[in-house]
Coordinates of C-alpha atoms and ligand atoms in Angstrom, one line a residue:
M20 CA 231.8 16.6 -129.8
T21 CA 232.7 18.2 -126.5
F22 CA 232.5 15.2 -124.2
F23 CA 234.0 15.0 -120.7
E24 CA 237.3 13.4 -119.9
K25 CA 236.2 12.0 -116.6
I26 CA 232.9 11.2 -115.0
L27 CA 232.1 10.2 -111.4
I28 CA 229.3 7.7 -111.1
A29 CA 227.4 8.3 -107.8
N30 CA 225.7 4.9 -107.7
R31 CA 226.4 1.2 -107.3
G32 CA 225.4 -2.1 -108.9
E33 CA 224.1 -2.7 -112.4
I34 CA 223.3 0.9 -113.1
A35 CA 226.8 2.1 -112.2
I36 CA 228.2 -0.5 -114.6
R37 CA 225.6 0.5 -117.3
V38 CA 226.8 4.2 -117.1
M39 CA 230.5 3.2 -117.1
R40 CA 229.9 1.0 -120.2
A41 CA 228.7 4.1 -122.1
C42 CA 231.7 6.1 -120.7
R43 CA 234.2 3.5 -121.9
E44 CA 232.6 3.5 -125.4
M45 CA 232.9 7.3 -125.4
G46 CA 236.5 7.3 -124.2
I47 CA 235.6 8.9 -120.9
E48 CA 237.4 7.8 -117.7
T49 CA 235.3 6.7 -114.8
V50 CA 235.4 7.2 -111.1
A51 CA 233.4 4.8 -108.8
I52 CA 232.4 5.4 -105.3
Y53 CA 231.6 2.5 -102.9
S54 CA 230.5 1.7 -99.4
D55 CA 232.1 -0.8 -97.0
A56 CA 229.6 -3.4 -98.2
D57 CA 230.6 -2.9 -101.9
R58 CA 234.4 -3.0 -101.6
N59 CA 234.5 -6.0 -103.9
S60 CA 231.5 -5.3 -106.1
L61 CA 231.8 -5.4 -109.9
H62 CA 231.2 -1.6 -110.4
V63 CA 234.3 -0.9 -108.3
H64 CA 236.5 -3.2 -110.5
Y65 CA 235.0 -1.9 -113.7
A66 CA 235.9 1.8 -112.9
D67 CA 239.3 3.3 -113.7
E68 CA 239.4 4.7 -110.1
A69 CA 237.3 3.9 -107.0
F70 CA 237.0 5.6 -103.7
S71 CA 235.3 4.7 -100.4
V72 CA 232.6 7.0 -99.2
G73 CA 231.7 5.3 -96.0
E74 CA 229.8 2.6 -94.3
A75 CA 227.2 0.2 -95.7
P76 CA 223.9 2.1 -94.9
P77 CA 223.1 4.5 -97.7
A78 CA 222.8 7.5 -95.4
K79 CA 226.4 6.9 -94.4
S80 CA 227.9 6.5 -97.9
Y81 CA 225.9 6.8 -101.2
L82 CA 223.8 9.7 -99.8
R83 CA 226.8 11.6 -98.4
I84 CA 226.9 14.6 -100.8
D85 CA 229.9 16.1 -99.0
R86 CA 232.1 13.0 -99.5
I87 CA 230.9 12.4 -103.1
L88 CA 231.9 16.0 -104.0
D89 CA 235.2 15.5 -102.3
V90 CA 235.9 12.5 -104.5
A91 CA 234.9 14.5 -107.6
R92 CA 237.2 17.4 -106.6
K93 CA 240.3 15.2 -105.8
T94 CA 239.9 13.1 -109.0
G95 CA 239.2 16.0 -111.3
A96 CA 235.9 14.5 -112.5
E97 CA 234.0 17.1 -114.5
A98 CA 230.6 15.6 -114.3
I99 CA 228.5 13.3 -112.0
H100 CA 226.0 10.7 -113.2
P101 CA 223.6 9.9 -110.4
G102 CA 222.0 6.7 -111.9
Y103 CA 218.6 6.0 -110.4
G104 CA 217.6 6.0 -106.8
F105 CA 219.9 7.5 -104.1
L106 CA 220.6 11.1 -105.2
A107 CA 219.2 11.0 -108.7
E108 CA 216.2 13.2 -108.0
N109 CA 217.6 15.1 -105.1
A110 CA 217.4 18.8 -106.0
G111 CA 219.9 19.7 -103.2
F112 CA 222.5 17.4 -104.7
A113 CA 222.0 18.9 -108.2
R114 CA 222.3 22.4 -106.7
A115 CA 225.5 21.4 -104.8
C116 CA 227.0 20.2 -108.1
E117 CA 225.9 23.4 -109.9
E118 CA 227.6 25.5 -107.1
E119 CA 230.8 23.4 -107.3
G120 CA 231.0 23.9 -111.1
L121 CA 230.4 20.2 -111.6
V122 CA 228.0 19.1 -114.3
F123 CA 225.1 17.1 -112.9
I124 CA 224.0 14.7 -115.6
G125 CA 220.3 15.4 -115.3
P126 CA 218.0 18.5 -115.4
S127 CA 218.6 21.6 -113.3
S128 CA 217.9 21.6 -109.6
R129 CA 214.9 24.0 -110.3
T130 CA 213.3 21.5 -112.7
I131 CA 213.8 18.6 -110.2
E132 CA 212.2 20.7 -107.5
M133 CA 209.2 21.7 -109.7
M134 CA 208.5 18.1 -110.8
G135 CA 208.8 17.0 -107.1
S136 CA 205.6 19.0 -106.4
K137 CA 202.7 16.9 -107.7
I138 CA 200.3 19.8 -107.4
G139 CA 202.6 22.3 -109.0
S140 CA 203.5 20.1 -111.9
K141 CA 199.9 19.1 -112.4
Q142 CA 198.8 22.7 -112.6
M143 CA 201.5 23.6 -115.0
M144 CA 200.6 20.7 -117.3
K145 CA 196.9 21.4 -117.2
A146 CA 197.7 25.0 -118.3
A147 CA 199.8 23.6 -121.1
G148 CA 196.8 21.6 -122.4
V149 CA 198.0 18.2 -121.2
P150 CA 195.1 16.0 -119.8
V151 CA 195.2 15.6 -116.0
V152 CA 192.9 13.6 -113.7
P153 CA 190.0 15.8 -112.5
G154 CA 190.4 16.9 -108.9
T155 CA 191.1 19.9 -106.5
P156 CA 193.1 22.5 -108.4
E157 CA 195.4 23.1 -105.4
G158 CA 196.0 21.6 -101.9
I159 CA 192.9 21.0 -99.9
R160 CA 192.2 24.1 -97.8
D161 CA 189.1 23.0 -95.9
L162 CA 186.6 20.2 -95.8
E163 CA 183.8 22.1 -97.4
E164 CA 185.9 22.7 -100.6
A165 CA 186.9 19.0 -100.6
K166 CA 183.3 17.9 -100.3
R167 CA 182.2 20.2 -103.1
V168 CA 184.9 19.0 -105.5
A169 CA 184.4 15.3 -104.6
A170 CA 180.7 15.6 -105.3
E171 CA 181.4 17.3 -108.6
I172 CA 183.9 14.7 -109.9
G173 CA 182.0 11.8 -108.2
Y174 CA 183.2 9.1 -105.8
P175 CA 185.4 7.2 -105.4
V176 CA 188.0 9.8 -105.0
L177 CA 191.7 9.5 -104.0
V178 CA 193.6 11.6 -101.4
K179 CA 197.2 12.1 -102.6
A180 CA 200.2 13.9 -101.0
S181 CA 201.6 16.7 -103.1
S182 CA 205.2 15.7 -102.2
G183 CA 204.3 12.1 -102.4
G184 CA 205.7 9.2 -104.3
G185 CA 205.2 5.4 -104.2
G186 CA 201.6 5.8 -103.1
I187 CA 202.6 7.0 -99.6
G188 CA 199.7 8.8 -97.9
M189 CA 197.3 7.8 -100.8
Q190 CA 193.8 6.7 -99.8
I191 CA 190.7 5.8 -101.6
V192 CA 187.5 7.4 -100.3
S193 CA 184.2 5.8 -101.4
D194 CA 181.7 8.3 -100.0
E195 CA 181.4 11.7 -98.2
A196 CA 181.3 10.1 -94.8
G197 CA 184.9 8.9 -95.1
L198 CA 186.4 12.1 -96.5
A199 CA 187.3 14.1 -93.4
E200 CA 189.2 11.2 -91.8
A201 CA 191.1 10.3 -95.0
I202 CA 192.2 13.9 -95.4
E203 CA 193.4 14.1 -91.8
K204 CA 195.2 10.8 -92.0
G205 CA 196.7 11.7 -95.4
E206 CA 198.0 15.1 -94.0
R207 CA 199.6 13.3 -91.0
T208 CA 201.3 10.7 -93.2
A209 CA 202.5 13.3 -95.7
Q210 CA 203.9 15.5 -92.9
S211 CA 205.9 12.7 -91.3
A212 CA 207.1 11.2 -94.6
F213 CA 207.9 14.4 -96.6
G214 CA 207.7 17.2 -94.1
D215 CA 204.9 18.7 -96.2
S216 CA 201.3 18.0 -95.2
T217 CA 199.7 19.3 -98.4
V218 CA 197.2 16.8 -99.9
F219 CA 194.8 17.0 -102.8
L220 CA 191.9 15.1 -104.3
E221 CA 191.6 13.2 -107.5
K222 CA 188.9 11.1 -109.2
Y223 CA 189.9 7.5 -108.5
L224 CA 190.6 5.6 -111.6
V225 CA 189.8 1.9 -111.3
K226 CA 192.5 -0.5 -112.5
P227 CA 194.4 2.0 -114.7
R228 CA 197.4 1.1 -116.8
H229 CA 200.7 2.8 -116.2
I230 CA 202.1 4.0 -119.5
E231 CA 205.1 6.2 -119.8
V232 CA 206.8 8.1 -122.6
Q233 CA 210.6 8.5 -122.8
V234 CA 211.9 11.9 -123.9
L235 CA 215.3 13.4 -124.7
C236 CA 215.8 17.1 -124.6
D237 CA 219.0 19.0 -125.3
A238 CA 220.1 22.5 -124.2
H239 CA 219.4 23.9 -127.6
G240 CA 215.6 23.5 -127.5
H241 CA 215.4 20.2 -129.4
A242 CA 213.1 17.6 -127.9
V243 CA 212.3 14.1 -129.2
H244 CA 210.3 11.2 -127.8
L245 CA 211.4 7.6 -127.9
Y246 CA 207.9 6.0 -127.8
E247 CA 206.3 4.5 -124.8
R248 CA 206.7 1.8 -122.2
E249 CA 204.0 -0.2 -120.5
C250 CA 204.8 -0.6 -116.8
S251 CA 201.6 -1.8 -115.2
I252 CA 202.9 -5.1 -113.7
Q253 CA 204.0 -4.0 -110.3
R254 CA 203.7 -4.9 -106.7
R255 CA 203.5 -2.3 -103.9
H256 CA 204.7 0.3 -106.4
Q257 CA 207.8 -1.7 -107.4
K258 CA 207.7 -2.5 -111.1
L259 CA 208.3 -6.1 -112.0
V260 CA 207.9 -6.3 -115.7
E261 CA 208.1 -3.5 -118.3
E262 CA 207.9 -3.6 -122.1
S263 CA 208.0 -1.4 -125.2
P264 CA 205.8 -0.8 -127.1
C265 CA 202.7 -0.9 -124.9
P266 CA 200.6 -3.9 -126.1
I267 CA 197.4 -1.9 -126.5
M268 CA 198.9 1.2 -128.2
T269 CA 197.3 2.5 -131.4
G270 CA 198.7 5.0 -133.8
E271 CA 196.2 7.7 -132.8
L272 CA 196.7 7.2 -129.0
R273 CA 200.5 7.3 -129.5
D274 CA 200.3 10.5 -131.4
R275 CA 198.4 12.2 -128.7
M276 CA 200.4 10.8 -125.7
T277 CA 203.8 11.5 -127.2
A278 CA 202.7 15.0 -128.2
S279 CA 201.5 15.5 -124.6
A280 CA 204.8 14.2 -123.3
L281 CA 206.7 16.7 -125.4
S282 CA 204.5 19.5 -124.2
V283 CA 205.4 18.5 -120.6
A284 CA 209.1 18.6 -121.5
R285 CA 208.8 22.0 -123.3
V286 CA 206.8 23.9 -120.6
S287 CA 209.2 22.8 -117.9
N288 CA 212.3 23.7 -120.0
Y289 CA 213.4 20.2 -119.5
V290 CA 217.0 19.2 -120.4
N291 CA 218.1 15.5 -120.1
A292 CA 216.5 12.2 -120.6
G293 CA 213.2 12.1 -118.9
T294 CA 210.1 10.0 -118.4
V295 CA 206.5 11.4 -118.5
E296 CA 204.2 9.0 -116.7
F297 CA 200.5 8.7 -117.6
L298 CA 197.6 6.7 -116.1
F299 CA 195.4 5.2 -118.8
A300 CA 191.8 4.1 -118.1
D301 CA 188.7 3.8 -120.2
G302 CA 190.4 5.0 -123.3
Q303 CA 191.7 8.2 -121.7
Y304 CA 195.2 9.1 -120.5
Y305 CA 196.2 11.5 -117.8
F306 CA 199.5 13.1 -116.8
M307 CA 200.7 11.8 -113.5
E308 CA 204.2 12.9 -113.0
M309 CA 207.6 13.3 -114.7
N310 CA 210.6 11.4 -113.6
T311 CA 213.8 13.5 -114.0
R312 CA 216.2 10.5 -114.0
L313 CA 217.3 7.6 -116.1
Q314 CA 214.9 4.9 -115.2
V315 CA 215.6 1.2 -114.4
E316 CA 213.5 0.2 -117.5
H317 CA 215.3 2.5 -120.0
T318 CA 216.7 -0.8 -121.4
V319 CA 213.5 -1.8 -123.3
T320 CA 213.4 1.6 -125.0
E321 CA 217.1 1.1 -126.0
L322 CA 216.2 -2.3 -127.5
V323 CA 213.4 -1.1 -129.7
T324 CA 214.9 2.2 -130.8
G325 CA 218.6 1.4 -130.9
V326 CA 219.4 4.6 -129.0
D327 CA 221.9 4.5 -126.2
L328 CA 220.1 6.7 -123.6
V329 CA 223.1 7.1 -121.3
R330 CA 225.3 8.2 -124.2
Q331 CA 222.7 10.8 -125.1
Q332 CA 222.4 12.0 -121.5
I333 CA 226.2 12.5 -121.4
A334 CA 226.2 14.3 -124.7
I335 CA 223.3 16.5 -123.7
A336 CA 225.0 17.4 -120.4
A337 CA 228.1 18.3 -122.3
G338 CA 226.0 20.8 -124.2
D339 CA 225.9 19.0 -127.5
P340 CA 222.8 19.3 -129.7
L341 CA 220.9 16.0 -130.2
E342 CA 222.5 14.0 -132.9
F343 CA 219.1 13.0 -134.5
S344 CA 215.7 14.4 -135.2
Q345 CA 212.3 12.8 -134.4
D346 CA 212.0 11.5 -138.0
E347 CA 215.2 9.5 -137.5
V348 CA 213.8 7.7 -134.4
S349 CA 211.9 4.5 -135.2
L350 CA 210.5 1.7 -133.2
R351 CA 211.3 -1.8 -134.3
G352 CA 210.1 -5.1 -132.7
H353 CA 209.2 -5.6 -129.1
A354 CA 211.2 -5.7 -125.9
I355 CA 210.4 -7.0 -122.4
E356 CA 212.3 -6.5 -119.1
C357 CA 211.9 -8.8 -116.1
R358 CA 213.4 -7.5 -112.9
I359 CA 215.1 -10.4 -111.2
N360 CA 215.1 -9.7 -107.4
A361 CA 216.5 -11.6 -104.5
E362 CA 213.0 -12.0 -103.0
D363 CA 210.9 -15.0 -102.2
P364 CA 207.6 -14.7 -104.2
L365 CA 206.1 -17.6 -102.2
N366 CA 206.8 -15.7 -98.9
N367 CA 205.3 -12.3 -99.5
F368 CA 208.3 -11.2 -101.6
Q369 CA 210.5 -11.1 -98.5
A370 CA 214.0 -10.0 -99.4
T371 CA 216.4 -12.9 -99.4
P372 CA 220.0 -11.7 -98.8
G373 CA 222.7 -14.3 -99.1
K374 CA 225.5 -15.6 -101.2
I375 CA 225.0 -16.6 -104.9
V376 CA 226.7 -20.0 -104.8
R377 CA 225.9 -21.0 -108.4
Y378 CA 225.3 -18.6 -111.3
R379 CA 224.9 -19.1 -115.0
S380 CA 223.6 -16.3 -117.1
P381 CA 221.4 -16.7 -120.2
G382 CA 222.5 -15.5 -123.6
G383 CA 221.8 -16.0 -127.3
P384 CA 219.6 -14.1 -129.8
G385 CA 217.6 -11.2 -128.4
V386 CA 218.8 -11.4 -124.8
R387 CA 220.3 -8.5 -122.8
L388 CA 221.3 -9.0 -119.2
D389 CA 222.2 -5.9 -117.1
S390 CA 223.6 -7.1 -113.8
G391 CA 226.0 -6.2 -111.0
V392 CA 226.4 -9.7 -109.6
H393 CA 228.5 -12.9 -110.2
M394 CA 229.0 -16.3 -108.8
G395 CA 230.1 -16.0 -105.2
Y396 CA 228.5 -12.5 -104.8
A397 CA 226.9 -11.8 -101.5
I398 CA 223.6 -9.9 -101.6
T399 CA 223.5 -7.6 -98.6
P400 CA 220.4 -6.3 -96.9
Y401 CA 221.5 -2.7 -97.2
Y402 CA 220.3 -2.0 -100.8
D403 CA 217.4 -2.8 -102.9
S404 CA 217.1 -6.5 -103.8
M405 CA 217.4 -6.3 -107.6
I406 CA 220.0 -8.8 -108.9
S407 CA 219.7 -8.1 -112.6
K408 CA 217.4 -6.9 -115.4
L409 CA 216.7 -9.7 -117.9
C410 CA 215.5 -8.2 -121.2
T411 CA 214.5 -9.9 -124.4
Y412 CA 213.9 -8.5 -127.8
G413 CA 212.0 -10.0 -130.7
M414 CA 210.3 -9.0 -133.9
S415 CA 206.9 -9.4 -132.2
R416 CA 205.6 -9.4 -128.7
Q417 CA 205.0 -13.1 -128.9
N418 CA 208.6 -13.6 -130.0
A419 CA 209.9 -11.5 -127.1
I420 CA 207.8 -13.6 -124.7
E421 CA 209.1 -16.9 -126.2
R422 CA 212.6 -15.6 -125.8
M423 CA 212.0 -14.5 -122.2
R424 CA 210.7 -18.0 -121.3
R425 CA 213.8 -19.5 -123.0
A426 CA 216.2 -17.1 -121.3
I427 CA 214.6 -17.7 -117.8
S428 CA 215.0 -21.4 -118.4
E429 CA 218.7 -20.9 -119.0
Y430 CA 219.2 -18.6 -116.1
V431 CA 220.6 -20.3 -113.0
I432 CA 220.8 -18.5 -109.7
I433 CA 221.3 -20.8 -106.7
G434 CA 221.8 -19.7 -103.1
V435 CA 219.1 -17.1 -102.8
K436 CA 215.4 -17.3 -103.7
T437 CA 214.6 -15.0 -106.6
T438 CA 211.7 -13.7 -108.7
L439 CA 212.8 -15.8 -111.7
P440 CA 210.1 -18.5 -111.2
L441 CA 207.4 -15.8 -110.8
H442 CA 208.5 -14.3 -114.1
Y443 CA 208.4 -17.7 -115.8
A444 CA 204.8 -18.2 -114.5
L445 CA 203.9 -14.7 -115.7
M446 CA 205.3 -15.3 -119.2
N447 CA 202.9 -18.3 -119.4
N448 CA 199.9 -16.5 -118.0
H449 CA 197.1 -16.2 -120.6
Q450 CA 196.1 -12.7 -119.5
F451 CA 199.7 -11.5 -119.7
V452 CA 200.2 -13.1 -123.0
E453 CA 197.1 -11.3 -124.3
G454 CA 198.5 -8.0 -123.0
K455 CA 195.5 -7.6 -120.7
T456 CA 197.2 -6.1 -117.7
H457 CA 196.7 -3.2 -115.3
T458 CA 198.3 -1.8 -112.2
H459 CA 196.3 -4.2 -109.9
F460 CA 197.0 -7.2 -112.0
L461 CA 199.1 -9.0 -109.4
S462 CA 196.7 -8.4 -106.6
E463 CA 193.8 -10.1 -108.4
E464 CA 192.9 -13.4 -106.7
H465 CA 192.7 -15.6 -109.8
I466 CA 196.0 -14.3 -111.1
Q467 CA 197.7 -14.9 -107.7
K468 CA 196.2 -18.4 -107.5
S469 CA 197.4 -19.5 -110.9
L470 CA 200.8 -17.9 -110.5
M471 CA 201.3 -19.5 -107.1
R472 CA 200.4 -22.9 -108.5
A473 CA 202.9 -22.5 -111.3
L474 CA 205.5 -21.3 -108.7
R475 CA 205.1 -24.4 -106.6
E476 CA 205.5 -26.6 -109.6
D477 CA 208.6 -24.7 -110.6
E478 CA 210.2 -25.1 -107.1
A479 CA 210.3 -28.8 -107.8
R480 CA 211.9 -28.2 -111.3
M481 CA 214.5 -25.9 -109.7
A482 CA 215.4 -28.5 -107.1
T483 CA 216.1 -31.0 -109.8
L484 CA 218.1 -28.5 -111.8
A485 CA 220.2 -27.6 -108.7
T486 CA 221.0 -31.3 -108.2
S487 CA 222.1 -31.9 -111.8
L488 CA 224.2 -28.7 -111.8
R489 CA 226.0 -29.8 -108.7
Q490 CA 227.1 -32.8 -110.6
T491 CA 228.7 -30.9 -113.5
K492 CA 232.1 -29.2 -113.6
E493 CA 230.7 -26.4 -115.8
V494 CA 229.8 -24.2 -112.8
A495 CA 233.3 -24.5 -111.3
A496 CA 234.7 -23.4 -114.7
I497 CA 232.5 -20.3 -114.7
S498 CA 233.5 -19.5 -111.2
A499 CA 237.2 -19.7 -111.9
A500 CA 236.7 -17.5 -115.0
V501 CA 234.9 -14.8 -113.0
G502 CA 237.6 -14.9 -110.3
A503 CA 240.4 -14.6 -112.9
Y504 CA 238.6 -11.7 -114.6
L505 CA 238.2 -9.8 -111.3
R506 CA 241.9 -10.3 -110.4
T507 CA 243.0 -8.8 -113.7
R508 CA 241.0 -5.7 -113.1
S509 CA 242.1 -5.1 -109.5
Ligands
MV4_25 C1 196.1 7.0 -109.1 C2 195.5 5.8 -109.2 C3 194.1 5.8 -109.6 N1 193.5 7.0 -109.7 N2 195.4 8.2 -109.3 C4 200.2 5.3 -107.4 C5 201.5 6.0 -107.1 C6 201.3 7.3 -107.7 N3 202.4 8.1 -108.0 C7 200.1 7.3 -108.4 N4 199.4 6.1 -108.1 C8 198.1 5.9 -108.6 N5 197.4 7.1 -108.8 C9 194.2 8.1 -109.6 N6 193.5 9.3 -109.7 C10 196.2 4.6 -109.1 C11 197.5 4.7 -108.7 C12 198.2 3.4 -108.6 C13 199.3 3.1 -109.4 C14 199.8 3.9 -110.4 C15 200.9 3.6 -111.2 C16 201.5 2.4 -111.0 C17 201.1 1.5 -110.0 C18 200.0 1.9 -109.2 C19 199.5 1.0 -108.2 C20 198.5 1.3 -107.4 C21 197.8 2.6 -107.6

């Protein structure tokens, strides 16, 4: 074991705490960074040392590579964990770390760059024998080529940006008449969003599932997969619910998908924890992209495999060989994650910043809650609206769902509207319970109608709960305990 003595965590909130928890278990000291808005956040108190890196807007703090490197230098941190978001997939940051002699806990800047190009990575994976969605082999050069390819693969087709992400610049084209305009618009959007106007065409898959495979690859050429996650339940490219295993997985499909994921890792000389994303439609799966970071939903994989992904990332970055082989990884039971966001699901998921005035977290068998908030915490508008990740684990999917319903019913967050009631409705939705989901599930009218009806009923339940809670002393006791805890840490 050649672990580090001190790691800087270049992130905030629940993920910063998650990484520090692994560090504490490994006997590694931690350095936090924080913005003006996070002076009193839990991740700051959890760390052994903490330093301000600027004002609340991310561009003035959490994205300031120069200041983060300054903190690393002056504290003697040997490695930087980027968490997810912010600088996690920024090749420039990884390169700056490499040049400073700091270990970036992630893949090399070259790998990040390569995976950032949708066309480049797709070509490489196709050459490696991984299934990819039929389409133009490279960026669209002229309209004639686009028309020819589209006619070949058949409409509808999709225009995608090569540097894209989150569906930006993506457009569905249903016939040849709409092709020229969609390409022009896609190029314009891609240029302004990514500074790269390259777009390409793909066959449009109707209502695909999003299934991803977790991999771990060390610097000694060992690569293992940790099974798959189903992540289809999303809204505007923000995932809401993830689970492992995928409810429709079969042994044969899993063998093929995990083998493809390991091929993706091998041909890109991947080193770190990584996620290979696939679209699945009509019994076929296709490589979409590889995420070179620790993902929000890594938790469900940890619950079903028992592997601590952050610990493994740190060990891999330190140059250690993987501690286990593929044969030693097994999947047991079923895990579900609900992302609890400060958003109003009855008002177009508008963010609801504000103070959490009452807070009681769920617990008991099969419950894991990763959160960066506490009673009295003020959710600011500067960062994403995730409050916590509520995960449940059970011997079966049905058991995990039952536990999720129970955990949600225990979870009290008062002061801001949250996605909790939406999750409760989802856990009671027949189609979800049967595992019949896809990436457009939440935009289907009958799903929306039934979820909204359940939500309105739940609002009444929440109001009653709030009243009864106000009458108990229990909340005051929890508040005092959190306050005392924070004071001992500061
Ligand atoms: C697709 C697709 C259908 N057909 N590609 C959305 C973001 C991105 N990185 C890829 N995306 C999609 N690509 C083809 N050929 C549908 C989506 C898609 C989607 C994919 C994963 C998760 C959520 C999604 C929501 C809408 C569309």
